[in-house]
Amino acid sequence: MRSPSALVQLALATHVLATIPISGIERTTNLPYVPNKFIVEVDSAADIPGKRSNEAPHAHVLRSLTGRGVGFKVGHEYNEPGLFVGAAITLNDVKQLQNTPGVHAIRPVISFSAPTPVYSSSPSNPAVPLETQSTHVLTGVDKLHAQGILGAGVKIGILFLGVDYTHPALGGGFGPGYKISGGYDFVGDAYTGDNTPVPDDDPLDQCAGHGSHVAGIIGADPGNEFNISGVAYKASINAYRIFGCEGQTSDDLIVAALLRGYADKQDVLTLSLGGSYGWTEATGAVVASRIAGTGTVVTIAAGNDGAYGPFYTSSPGNGVDVISVASLDNPKILLENVTVHGVDHAPITYFSTWPLNSTAEWPIYATSNDTTVADDACETLPDSTPDLSKYVTIVRRGTCTFSQKISNIQHKGGAIILIYDNGRGLSQIDTGNDAKAVLIQAADGEWLVSQFLAGTGVTLDFPQHGASVEFPDPTGGLISSFSSYGPSNDMFFKPSIAAPGGNILSTYPVPLGSWAVMGGTSMATPFMAGSAALLLSYKGKSPAVGLSARSLFESTANTIASDHTDEGPLQTVAQQGAGLVDVYTALHTETLVSPTQLLLNDTAHYQGTQWVTIKNTGKTVKHYTLTHEPAGSALTLQPNTILPAEGPVPLSTDYATVTLSMTKLVLLPGLSWPVSVQITPPTTGDPTTFPVFSGFIKIQSETEITHVTYLGLKGSLKDVQVVDNTDVTFGFNLPAIINGAGDQQTDGVNYTFLGFNTPLSVYRMAFGTPLLRYDLVEPDITLVPSLNPRGLEERASVLDRRFFSFPHGKPNTFAQVAIVGSLLEVDYIPRSAVRPLLTDHYTVINFSKQFANGTSIPNGNYRLLLRALRVTGDIAQEEDFDSWLSPIIGVWDPTVSL
Ligand SMILES: *[C@@H]1O[C@H](CO)[C@@H](O)[C@H](O)[C@H]1NC(C)=O
Ligand SMILES: *[C@@H]1O[C@H](CO)[C@@H](O)[C@H](O)[C@H]1NC(C)=O
Ligand SMILES: *[C@@H]1O[C@H](CO)[C@@H](O)[C@H](O)[C@H]1NC(C)=O
Ligand SMILES: *[C@@H]1O[C@H](CO)[C@@H](O)[C@H](O)[C@H]1NC(C)=O
Ligand SMILES: *[C@@H]1O[C@H](CO)[C@@H](O)[C@H](O)[C@H]1NC(C)=O
Ligand SMILES: *[C@@H]1O[C@H](CO)[C@@H](O)[C@H](O)[C@H]1NC(C)=O
Ligand SMILES: *[C@@H]1O[C@H](CO)[C@@H](O)[C@H](O)[C@H]1NC(C)=O
Ligand SMILES: *[C@@H]1O[C@H](CO)[C@@H](O)[C@H](O)[C@H]1NC(C)=O
């Protein structure tokens, strides 16, 4: 849910990545947490010693802090026994929470940026094309609508940016009786993530925007000028607003809104937000999963980070029981035509949903007469160029960026620009400003240049009405390239399923134009929420139906190819989940399979033999045939490196072998039968790529196809190095200490800890880690760190681990390594982004002259010991950690005498 330019960056990434100069690095700690803020979960009220009977369960914990004179501030309080009881607490020293009776877990607060749609556009003139509802046709929603299944009686809570309920297609009002029947604003317009929220009862949003887009995908009433309708437009919606107009939200707000939606008895909760995380353990993910476990359907975006490779799906979407939603490109896109005058020629289609705002008829000018030119208009245009404000300029794609060509043309007055394709494919382009520049197909551009050469006097105009065309998207029907790849770091099945999310027309706040086209898993997610509402309105609202939703949708989904050649393998389950949702079949299938996810884990924890029960709930006998259909094996690491593959993740056809206890099965009405499924990992392929293999067992009767989906990793996650010790990022090996002058520290250095004179630690995670620790150790310690070996190592002891964050174990050792004191300990951190586009490409820690518990470090010579536990590693086994020992760090505070 990040960089809006991700797709464009992909298209331009032809250069070799250069290393980053270390001198430019920010000296500020950038761990992805809200500083000093924690979510404390307490045990059930009954377990808390000394709790007074009529107070909130966490009150005891807070009283205990007060009793010890600890300064703290309480934010949101959570009191939903059985789901989550606790509070968000701000305090300087998290150690103070340690040993407080009744504390069950302490988690850092993760913040999330407002998700940026992958692209968006708004109409310059709203009286435009009619939507034929191709996404509804693709998923069988149109057939359900025809049967009168419209989600009536179902309540959907949208936890997001708020909604503009003044929009006529969203009901035009707020409160009981309206479509947007309730909700809450947890933050207020001015909230940015850093200031104080100003909550109120009104979740209106007329500034951020795509909350209304999401609401329209679920609930837009038909009969509007675009002929669109929501998937479940008779459902009622509660809007829970947890973002201001701009900025961030965080886990404490997500948890508050989740519990509020649960308390308000919403049948479906949907969240089009998240941040790449990889783990199932963030607080929002944990609470969302627990709510899903009660039978409330929870749908959450898988993330828009497909370009950043595998093991990178978002939290809270990673919550084990939630439906994490991938995005499929809409097979049809609405584009516009330009009309040709002067010669007899068909209209020319250009890539824009809305007509270019131009009412005149223009002659054309080509910046090159050569239709094979590679670098058209990449340089300043020649003096002979006329005033281009009087023309539509025709230019060929290639070599330099679109914005460069456009700016060269604009320097000659050019305002309307048609860029013809050079073979990369028709798509939305990023023009860098609001230039009127659009892409057309190669053949159309070549024809226009030939007319220019021949001087036929051809002219063009851009009709403002009636010139829209439904164009087949070349990537339509495939998973959107931006859709994030799973699985979770602990090998859960993420994303769960795919829904249309690329190129979606929906409602938008009235002051911002009322309608917009957007793409992102943010758009696929409400489609699934609406689908769940159709299921609940058809089968009846009950926890049992809610609990069956994910299985029904997964088992009836349609598998998705990795390309359109019909030769490539199916897309990996790590990106498509169980396939494209088929809502009609999910509601009507008579064959039930269980389980629908076969979680095979890595080969060290392999669950290769599984049982699948098939049940015929129909009224006639069914003859089933069972077959194996493999999906491409995702090569998750770049061969012979420790670095993750970038997206699109390469696929191989080294498949698993599947043995079924039976391949034919006859079931009388009402009967069920277990079938054993034995799955052997692929025996071929490069093991250094840690392939995630996946696929489907298809169960086909006379009339129906259902499937179960499997996913496993060939190799042991414990063999995957988690700390990056390469030099690819900065040109020297990481981890590293950067000294006060901004240089890599190679020898012993004394630090005063004043101003810039601090040891700055820089590391990158090549893979997520369940536990990262920095300890201060004696300078002459005998220890063999795995990443920069030196001496001998000791053995570790078993420790009782809780969720986060204060030093574990006895004060002077960790995992049996003698330490002077702990500086930092963090659980469940994601891997770093593979490319330097994101802020979390590397992590910087600006150490202060304090231990983690706040005590000052005495003057002296030390080393820093960095350790990160490998996934599935044992905290008691020193060899399960990647470790690194720094050069000598002298703590030399001149104001303290020895
Ligand atoms: C269209 O362009 C005209 C001038 O060329 C401008 O006045 C008008 O505001 C534009 N309309 C939109 C919707 O941008
Ligand atoms: C309008 O949408 C309905 C489905 O809601 C569809 O059946 C119809 O064909 C659409 N109309 C046009 C003109 O595309
Ligand atoms: C391109 O063709 C036009 C029209 O024939 C002509 O006026 C122009 O000089 C040509 N440009 C070049 C660089 O040859
Ligand atoms: C748009 O242009 C295409 C390609 O020439 C043509 O097939 C289609 O009929 C045109 N549609 C409209 C509405 O102009
Ligand atoms: C895979 O095995 C590890 C280690 O036992 C475990 O922590 C993890 O939950 C397992 N994953 C699944 C999906 O069962
Ligand atoms: C720091 O300065 C003290 C006092 O001069 C000296 O004993 C110590 O060795 C120095 N440490 C380093 C790492 O240079
Ligand atoms: C803080 O940690 C250091 C290093 O382990 C230890 O020496 C010190 O006693 C601790 N302080 C408190 C108040 O626990
Ligand atoms: C880095 O830490 C030092 C010492 O704690 C502090 O004085 C300085 O302000 C910090 N720098 C930044 C950019 O946070």
Short mmCIF file of C-alpha atoms and ligand atoms in Angstrom, two decimals, residues 337 346-347 349 466-469, ligand 4:
data_model
loop_
_atom_site.label_atom_id
_atom_site.label_comp_id
_atom_site.label_asym_id
_atom_site.label_seq_id
_atom_site.Cartn_x
_atom_site.Cartn_y
_atom_site.Cartn_z
CA ASN A 337 -11.42 7.45 -28.73
CA ALA A 346 -11.52 4.75 -37.87
CA PRO A 347 -11.29 6.47 -34.49
CA THR A 349 -8.29 4.61 -28.99
CA GLY A 466 -20.04 9.03 -26.42
CA ALA A 467 -16.51 8.05 -27.48
CA SER A 468 -15.72 5.54 -24.79
CA VAL A 469 -14.76 2.03 -25.70
C1 LIG B 4 -13.42 3.48 -30.92
O1 LIG B 4 -12.37 3.11 -31.78
C2 LIG B 4 -12.31 1.74 -32.10
C3 LIG B 4 -11.06 1.50 -32.93
O2 LIG B 4 -11.10 2.25 -34.10
C4 LIG B 4 -13.59 1.32 -32.82
O3 LIG B 4 -13.56 -0.06 -33.07
C5 LIG B 4 -14.77 1.66 -31.93
O4 LIG B 4 -15.98 1.39 -32.62
C6 LIG B 4 -14.74 3.13 -31.53
N1 LIG B 4 -15.83 3.37 -30.59
C7 LIG B 4 -16.41 4.53 -30.46
C8 LIG B 4 -17.53 4.62 -29.45
O5 LIG B 4 -16.05 5.49 -31.08
#
